[in-house]
Each structure stands twice: as C-alpha cells, then as structure tokens.
CSV table of C-alpha atoms and ligand atoms in Angstrom, one decimal:
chain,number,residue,atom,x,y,z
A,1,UNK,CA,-229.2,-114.5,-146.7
A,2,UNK,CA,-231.9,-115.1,-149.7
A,3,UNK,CA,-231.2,-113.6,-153.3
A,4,UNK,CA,-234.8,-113.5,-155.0
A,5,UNK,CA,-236.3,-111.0,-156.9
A,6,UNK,CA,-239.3,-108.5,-157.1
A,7,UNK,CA,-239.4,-109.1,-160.9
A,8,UNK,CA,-241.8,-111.8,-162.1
A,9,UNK,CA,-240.0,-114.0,-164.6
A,10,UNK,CA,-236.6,-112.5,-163.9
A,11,UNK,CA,-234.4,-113.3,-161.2
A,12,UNK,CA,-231.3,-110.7,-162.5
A,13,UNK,CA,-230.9,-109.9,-166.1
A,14,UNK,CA,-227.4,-108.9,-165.6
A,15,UNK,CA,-225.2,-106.3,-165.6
A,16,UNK,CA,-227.2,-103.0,-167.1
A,17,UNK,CA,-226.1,-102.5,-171.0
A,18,UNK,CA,-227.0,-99.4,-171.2
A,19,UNK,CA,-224.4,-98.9,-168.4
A,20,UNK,CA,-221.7,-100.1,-170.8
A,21,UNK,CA,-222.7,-98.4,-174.2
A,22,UNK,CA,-221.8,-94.9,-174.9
A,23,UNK,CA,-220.6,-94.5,-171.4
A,24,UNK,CA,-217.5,-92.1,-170.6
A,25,UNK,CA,-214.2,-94.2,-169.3
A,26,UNK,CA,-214.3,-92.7,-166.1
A,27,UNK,CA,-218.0,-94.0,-165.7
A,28,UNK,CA,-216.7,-97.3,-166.6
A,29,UNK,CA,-213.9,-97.6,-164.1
A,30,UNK,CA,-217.1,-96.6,-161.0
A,31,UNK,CA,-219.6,-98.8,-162.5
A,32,UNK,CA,-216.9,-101.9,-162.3
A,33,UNK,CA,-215.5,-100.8,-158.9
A,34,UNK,CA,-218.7,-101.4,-157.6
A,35,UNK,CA,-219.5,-104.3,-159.4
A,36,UNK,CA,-216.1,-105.4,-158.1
A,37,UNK,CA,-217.2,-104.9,-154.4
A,38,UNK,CA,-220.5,-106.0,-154.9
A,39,UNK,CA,-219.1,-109.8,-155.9
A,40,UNK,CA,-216.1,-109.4,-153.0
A,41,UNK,CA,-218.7,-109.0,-150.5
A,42,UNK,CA,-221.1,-111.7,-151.8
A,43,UNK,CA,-218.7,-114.3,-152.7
A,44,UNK,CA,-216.7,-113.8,-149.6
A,45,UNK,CA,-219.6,-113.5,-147.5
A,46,UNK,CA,-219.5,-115.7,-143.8
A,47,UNK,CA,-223.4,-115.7,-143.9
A,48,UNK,CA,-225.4,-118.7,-145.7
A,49,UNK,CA,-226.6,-117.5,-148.6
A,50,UNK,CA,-229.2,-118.9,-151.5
A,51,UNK,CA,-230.1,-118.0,-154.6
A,52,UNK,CA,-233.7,-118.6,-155.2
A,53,UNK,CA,-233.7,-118.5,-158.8
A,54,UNK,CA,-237.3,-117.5,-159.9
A,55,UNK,CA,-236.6,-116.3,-163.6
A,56,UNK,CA,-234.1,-115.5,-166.2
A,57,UNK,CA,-230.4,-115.6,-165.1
A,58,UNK,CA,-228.1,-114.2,-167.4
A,59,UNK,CA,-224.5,-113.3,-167.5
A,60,UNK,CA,-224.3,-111.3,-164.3
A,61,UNK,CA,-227.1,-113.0,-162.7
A,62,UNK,CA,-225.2,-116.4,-163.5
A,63,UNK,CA,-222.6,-114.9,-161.8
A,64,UNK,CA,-224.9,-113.7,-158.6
A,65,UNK,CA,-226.6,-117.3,-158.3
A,66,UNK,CA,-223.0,-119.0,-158.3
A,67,UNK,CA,-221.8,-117.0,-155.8
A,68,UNK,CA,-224.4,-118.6,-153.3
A,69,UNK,CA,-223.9,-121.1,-151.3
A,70,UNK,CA,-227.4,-123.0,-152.8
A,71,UNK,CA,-229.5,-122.9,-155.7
A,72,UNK,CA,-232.9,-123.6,-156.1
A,73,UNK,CA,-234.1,-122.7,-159.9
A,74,UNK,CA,-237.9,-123.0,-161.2
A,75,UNK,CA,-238.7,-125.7,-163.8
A,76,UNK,CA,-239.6,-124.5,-167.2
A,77,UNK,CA,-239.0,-121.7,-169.5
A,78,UNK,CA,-236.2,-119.6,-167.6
A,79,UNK,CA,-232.5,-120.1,-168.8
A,80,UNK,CA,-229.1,-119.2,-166.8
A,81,UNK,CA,-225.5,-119.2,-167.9
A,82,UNK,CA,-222.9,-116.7,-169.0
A,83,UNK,CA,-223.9,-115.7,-172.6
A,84,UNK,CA,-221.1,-113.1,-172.6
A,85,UNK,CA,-219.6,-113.8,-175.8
A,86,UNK,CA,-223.1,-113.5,-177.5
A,87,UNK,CA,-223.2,-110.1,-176.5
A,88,UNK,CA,-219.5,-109.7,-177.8
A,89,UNK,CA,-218.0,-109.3,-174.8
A,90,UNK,CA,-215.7,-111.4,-172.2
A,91,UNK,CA,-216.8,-112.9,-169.3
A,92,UNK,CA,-213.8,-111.7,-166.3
A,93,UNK,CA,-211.4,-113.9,-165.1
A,94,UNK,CA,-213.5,-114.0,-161.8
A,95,UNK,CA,-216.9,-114.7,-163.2
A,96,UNK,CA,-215.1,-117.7,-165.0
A,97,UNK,CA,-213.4,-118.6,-161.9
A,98,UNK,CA,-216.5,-118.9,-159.9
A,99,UNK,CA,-217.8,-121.0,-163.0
A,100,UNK,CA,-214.5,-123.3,-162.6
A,101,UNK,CA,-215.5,-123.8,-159.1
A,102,UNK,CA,-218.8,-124.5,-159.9
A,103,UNK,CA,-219.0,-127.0,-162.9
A,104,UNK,CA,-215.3,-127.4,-162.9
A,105,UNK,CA,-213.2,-127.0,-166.3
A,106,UNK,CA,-214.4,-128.9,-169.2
A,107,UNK,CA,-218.0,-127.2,-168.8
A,108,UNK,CA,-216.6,-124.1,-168.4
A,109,UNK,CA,-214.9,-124.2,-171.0
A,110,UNK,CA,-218.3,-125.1,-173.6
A,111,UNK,CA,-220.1,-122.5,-171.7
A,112,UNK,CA,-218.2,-119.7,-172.3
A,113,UNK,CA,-216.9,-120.2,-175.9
A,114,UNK,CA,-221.1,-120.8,-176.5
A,115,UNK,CA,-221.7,-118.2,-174.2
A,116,UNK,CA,-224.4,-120.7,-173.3
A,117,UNK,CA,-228.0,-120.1,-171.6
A,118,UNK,CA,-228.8,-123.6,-169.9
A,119,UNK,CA,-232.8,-124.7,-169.0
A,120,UNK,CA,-233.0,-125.2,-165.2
A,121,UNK,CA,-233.4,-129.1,-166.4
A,122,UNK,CA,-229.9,-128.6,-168.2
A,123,UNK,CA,-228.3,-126.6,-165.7
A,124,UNK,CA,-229.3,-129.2,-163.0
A,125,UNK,CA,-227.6,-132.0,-164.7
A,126,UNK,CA,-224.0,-129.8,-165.1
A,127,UNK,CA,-224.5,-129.1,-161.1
A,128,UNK,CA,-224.8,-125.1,-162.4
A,129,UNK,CA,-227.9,-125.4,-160.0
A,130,UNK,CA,-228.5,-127.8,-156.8
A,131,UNK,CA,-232.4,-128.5,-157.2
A,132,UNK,CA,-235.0,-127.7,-159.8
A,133,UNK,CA,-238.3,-127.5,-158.5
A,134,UNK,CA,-242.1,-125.8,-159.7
A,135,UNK,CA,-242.2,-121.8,-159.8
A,136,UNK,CA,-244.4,-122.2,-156.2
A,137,UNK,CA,-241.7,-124.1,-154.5
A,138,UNK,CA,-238.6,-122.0,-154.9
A,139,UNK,CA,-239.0,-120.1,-152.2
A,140,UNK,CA,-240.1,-123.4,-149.6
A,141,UNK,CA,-237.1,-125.5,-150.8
A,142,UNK,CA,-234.9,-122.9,-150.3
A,143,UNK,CA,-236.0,-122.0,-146.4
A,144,UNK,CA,-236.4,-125.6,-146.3
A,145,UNK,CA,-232.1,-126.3,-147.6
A,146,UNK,CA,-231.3,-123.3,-145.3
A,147,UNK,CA,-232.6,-125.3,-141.7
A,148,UNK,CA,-230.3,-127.9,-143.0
A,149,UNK,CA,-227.8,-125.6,-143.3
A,150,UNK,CA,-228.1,-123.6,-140.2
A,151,UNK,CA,-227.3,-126.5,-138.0
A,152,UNK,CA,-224.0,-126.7,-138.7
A,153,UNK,CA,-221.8,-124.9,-135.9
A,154,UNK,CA,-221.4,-121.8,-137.8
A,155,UNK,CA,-217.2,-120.9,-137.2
A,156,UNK,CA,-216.5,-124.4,-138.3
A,157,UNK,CA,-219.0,-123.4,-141.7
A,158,UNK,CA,-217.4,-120.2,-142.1
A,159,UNK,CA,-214.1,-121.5,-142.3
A,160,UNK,CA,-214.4,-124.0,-144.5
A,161,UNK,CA,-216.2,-121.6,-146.8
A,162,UNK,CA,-213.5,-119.0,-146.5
A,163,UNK,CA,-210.3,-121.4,-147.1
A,164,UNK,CA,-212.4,-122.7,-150.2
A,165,UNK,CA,-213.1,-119.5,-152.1
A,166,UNK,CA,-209.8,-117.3,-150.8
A,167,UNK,CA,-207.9,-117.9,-153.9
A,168,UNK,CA,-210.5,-116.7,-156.2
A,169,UNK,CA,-211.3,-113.6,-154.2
A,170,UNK,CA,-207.6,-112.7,-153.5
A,171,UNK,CA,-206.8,-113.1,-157.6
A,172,UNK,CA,-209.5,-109.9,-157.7
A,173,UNK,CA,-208.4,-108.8,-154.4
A,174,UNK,CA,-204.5,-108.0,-155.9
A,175,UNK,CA,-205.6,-106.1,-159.1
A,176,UNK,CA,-208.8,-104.5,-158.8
A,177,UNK,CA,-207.8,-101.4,-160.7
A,178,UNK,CA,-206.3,-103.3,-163.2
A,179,UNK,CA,-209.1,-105.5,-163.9
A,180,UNK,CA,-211.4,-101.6,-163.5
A,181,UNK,CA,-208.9,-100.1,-166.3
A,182,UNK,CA,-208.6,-103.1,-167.9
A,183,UNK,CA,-213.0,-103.0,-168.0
A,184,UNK,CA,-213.2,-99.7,-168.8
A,185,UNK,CA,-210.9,-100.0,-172.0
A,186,UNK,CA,-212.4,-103.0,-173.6
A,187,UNK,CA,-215.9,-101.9,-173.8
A,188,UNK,CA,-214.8,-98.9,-175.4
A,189,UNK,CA,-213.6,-100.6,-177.8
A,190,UNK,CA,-215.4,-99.7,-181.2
A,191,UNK,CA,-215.9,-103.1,-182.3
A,192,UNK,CA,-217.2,-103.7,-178.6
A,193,UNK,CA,-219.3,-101.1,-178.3
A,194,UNK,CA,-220.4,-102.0,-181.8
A,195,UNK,CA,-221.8,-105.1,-181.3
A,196,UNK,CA,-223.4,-104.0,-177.7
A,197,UNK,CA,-225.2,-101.4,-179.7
A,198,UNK,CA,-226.5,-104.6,-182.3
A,199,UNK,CA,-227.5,-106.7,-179.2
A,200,UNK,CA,-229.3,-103.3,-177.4
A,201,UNK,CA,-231.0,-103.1,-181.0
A,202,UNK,CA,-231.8,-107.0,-180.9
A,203,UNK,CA,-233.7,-107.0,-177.9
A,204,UNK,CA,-235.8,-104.1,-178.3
A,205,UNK,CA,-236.5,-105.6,-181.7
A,206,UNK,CA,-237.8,-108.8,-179.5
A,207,UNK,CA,-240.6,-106.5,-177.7
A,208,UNK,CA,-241.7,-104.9,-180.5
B,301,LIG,C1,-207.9,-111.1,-173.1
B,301,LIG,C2,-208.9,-111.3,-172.1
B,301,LIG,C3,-210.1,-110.4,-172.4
B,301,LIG,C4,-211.0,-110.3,-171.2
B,301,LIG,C5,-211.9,-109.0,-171.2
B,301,LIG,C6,-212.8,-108.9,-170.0
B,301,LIG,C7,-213.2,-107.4,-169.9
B,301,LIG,C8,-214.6,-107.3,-169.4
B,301,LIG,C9,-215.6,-107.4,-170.5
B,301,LIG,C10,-217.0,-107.0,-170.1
B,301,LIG,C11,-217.6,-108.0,-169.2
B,301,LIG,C12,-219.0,-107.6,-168.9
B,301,LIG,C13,-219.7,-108.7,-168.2
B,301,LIG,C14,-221.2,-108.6,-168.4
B,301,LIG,C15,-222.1,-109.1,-167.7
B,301,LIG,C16,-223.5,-108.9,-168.0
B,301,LIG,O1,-224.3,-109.2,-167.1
B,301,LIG,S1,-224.0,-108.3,-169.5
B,301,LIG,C17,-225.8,-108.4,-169.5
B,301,LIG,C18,-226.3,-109.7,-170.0
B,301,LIG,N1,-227.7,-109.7,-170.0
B,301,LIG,C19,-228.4,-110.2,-171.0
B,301,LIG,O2,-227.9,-110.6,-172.0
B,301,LIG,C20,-229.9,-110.2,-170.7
B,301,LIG,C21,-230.6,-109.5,-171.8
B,301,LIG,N2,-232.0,-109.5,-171.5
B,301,LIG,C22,-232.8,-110.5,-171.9
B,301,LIG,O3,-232.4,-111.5,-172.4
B,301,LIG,C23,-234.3,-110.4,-171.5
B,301,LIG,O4,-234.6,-109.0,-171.3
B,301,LIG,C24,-234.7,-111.2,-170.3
B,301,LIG,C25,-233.8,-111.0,-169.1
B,301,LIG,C26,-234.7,-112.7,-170.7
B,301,LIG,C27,-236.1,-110.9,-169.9
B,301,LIG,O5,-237.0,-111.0,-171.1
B,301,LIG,P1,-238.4,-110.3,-171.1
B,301,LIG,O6,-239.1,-110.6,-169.8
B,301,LIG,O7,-239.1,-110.7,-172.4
B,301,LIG,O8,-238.1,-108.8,-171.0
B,301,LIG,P2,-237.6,-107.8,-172.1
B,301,LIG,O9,-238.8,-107.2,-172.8
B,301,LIG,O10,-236.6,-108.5,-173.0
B,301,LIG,O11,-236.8,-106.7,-171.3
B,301,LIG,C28,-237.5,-105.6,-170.6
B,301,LIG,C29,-236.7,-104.3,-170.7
B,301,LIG,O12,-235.4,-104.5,-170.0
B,301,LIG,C30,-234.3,-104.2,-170.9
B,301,LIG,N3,-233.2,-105.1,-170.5
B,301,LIG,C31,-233.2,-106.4,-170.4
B,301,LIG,N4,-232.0,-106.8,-169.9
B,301,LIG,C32,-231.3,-105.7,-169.8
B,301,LIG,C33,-230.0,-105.5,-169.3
B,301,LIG,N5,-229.2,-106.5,-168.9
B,301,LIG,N6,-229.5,-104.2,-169.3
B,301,LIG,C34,-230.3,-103.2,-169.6
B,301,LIG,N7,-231.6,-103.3,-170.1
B,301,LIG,C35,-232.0,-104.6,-170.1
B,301,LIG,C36,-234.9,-104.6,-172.3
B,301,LIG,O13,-234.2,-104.0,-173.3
B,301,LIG,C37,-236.3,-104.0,-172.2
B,301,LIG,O14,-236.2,-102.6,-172.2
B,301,LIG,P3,-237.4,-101.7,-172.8
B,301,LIG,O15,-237.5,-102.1,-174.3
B,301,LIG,O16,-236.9,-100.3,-172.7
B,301,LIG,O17,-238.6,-102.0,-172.0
C-alpha cells in the first residue's frame, strides 16, 4: 500500500485544526477515536506500506509517513516533523513512540521540545526518511523499493513487522478511552484553545 497525495505541494498537513478549536468535548472524544483507529490500523498493518512523501508533512502527516514501512521524500522546499509544541499542543505518547522507533531517543527528544520541521536533506541524515530523491521520482523509487520488498516471503515479513511494533500498538491498544478523554480535555483547555486560535490566525495571516 502507497500513501501519496492528490494535493500538489502537500503530502498531509495534519490533523484538521479547525477540528480542534471551538469544538464540543464530545466531538473531541469521536474525532480522536478515529484518529485512534486510523493509526492502529496503519501502524499495525501486515501489508507493505510507503509513504511517498510529495509535499509538506507536518505533525500528523509526520506521524502517517513514520508509520510506513519506507519513505521516499522530494528534495527541496517541503519540511516534515512534529511541530506540535509550536502549535501549543502535545504530541501523544504514541506519535512520540513511533518517533522513538524511528530516530531513536536523543532526536526525539530535540524534535519535540523544538517541535521541529526538518528539509527532506535534514530529515534524511536523522533516518526520519529513507531516500530523498527529485519531485519526478517519488513515485518510481517508491514502486521501485516496493519490488524489493515484495520478494520477501510475506508470513516471515509480517511477523517480524508485527513482534517489532506490538508494544507500541498495545500501549494505545490498553487505554484508548483514556488517551480519547484524556484528548478531549486538553484541547479544551483555554490556554490550549488559546494559542490554536493564534496559530489558526497565523496562517491565514501567511495567505493574505
Ligand atoms: C502531560 C502530557 C500531556 C500530553 C497531552 C497530549 C494530548 C493531545 C494534544 C493534542 C495533540 C494533537 C496532535 C496534533 C496533530 C496535528 O496534526 S496538528 C496540525 C498541524 N499542522 C500544521 O501545523 C500545518 C499547518 N499548515 C501549514 O503549515 C501549511 O498550510 C502547509 C501545510 C505548509 C501548506 O502551505 P500552503 O501550501 O502555503 O497552504 P496554506 O495557504 O497555508 O493552506 C491552505 C488552507 O489550508 C488551511 N490549513 C492548512 N493546514 C491545515 C490544518 N492542519 N488544518 C486545517 N486547515 C489547515 C489553511 O489555513 C488554508 O486555509 P484557507 O485560508 O481557508 O484557504
């Protein structure tokens, strides 16, 4: 399976904000419980899966792209990380888990305090992404990485996958409504909501 997107210059720009701001706790708890399932069945997929990273990556699309099995990112102006904390917000235990897993702890660690957008160039050289290539050749590197991959006898694939990433998915798995309530309370928050509303304000201050 191929993660790409229909949106030039942007491969995910994260979870919707406008989902988060103003919202009613009850909207809250459903919007996370299917984020939740969303990354459960991603992340603990058996299939191959890529992320052909054609554009901006942010927070939530970080977290889609590390929950691949690949990465393939264009050269040049598009940045990917977790920029959480410049929003004022958290990133979840489990998107920092899959970061641990990804670019292990001392990374992390920078990342998230910065809530840091990397270059492809950057992001290649902390193993956030496996291969940088031009815009044109996402999309043949990544069917190209994916014949490689393919030829592995799949149950022997699928387990190894599976025993690698069970912890992280069981440490969601065992307190999903917490981790919903948990959501849904801290983004109410007034000075959460108030500096979403400053960040909302930010970028439509950038188009104009
Ligand atoms: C004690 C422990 C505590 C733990 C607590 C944990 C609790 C949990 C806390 C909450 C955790 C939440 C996790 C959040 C994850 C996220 O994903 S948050 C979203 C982060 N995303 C971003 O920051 C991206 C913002 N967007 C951009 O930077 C740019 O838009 C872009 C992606 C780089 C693209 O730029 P460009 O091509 O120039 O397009 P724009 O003109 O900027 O945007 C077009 C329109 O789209 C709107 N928009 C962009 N991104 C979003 C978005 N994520 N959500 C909603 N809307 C978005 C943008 O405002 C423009 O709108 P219009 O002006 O109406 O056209």
């Amino acid at each position: 399976m191929v993660l790409a997107s229909a949106a030039p210059g942007i491969f995910s720009a994260g979870l919707d904000i406008l989902e988060m701001y103003q919202s009613t706790p009850e909207r809250c708890v459903a919007f996370w419980r299917a984020l939740q399932d969303a990354w459960l069945n991603l992340y603990g997929s058996r299939l191959i899966t890529m992320a052909a990273i054609e554009g901006h990556s942010p927070a939530g699309g970080c977290l889609l792209a590390m929950s691949c099995d690949y990465r393939v990112m264009a050269e040049g102006k598009f940045q990917i990380g977790l920029n959480e904390t410049k929003l004022g917000i958290v990133a979840p235990f489990w998107f920092t888990d899959v970061m641990l897993n990804t670019i292990g702890h001392r990374e992390t660690e920078k990342a998230l305090q910065l809530g840091a957008l990397y270059s492809a160039q950057q992001a290649l050289s902390i193993g956030l992404v496996d291969k940088v290539v031009p815009l044109a050749e996402v999309m043949p590197t990544v069917e190209g990485e994916l014949k490689n991959w393919l030829q592995i006898p799949a149950a022997a694939r699928v387990i190894t996958k599976t025993s690698m990433r069970k912890a992280v998915l069981d440490r969601l798995r065992s307190q999903k409504e917490k981790d919903a309530q948990f959501f849904a309370d801290f983004i109410n928050r007034d000075s959460v909501q108030k500096s979403l509303g400053m960040y909302i304000a930010s970028l439509q201050k950038k188009k104009n």
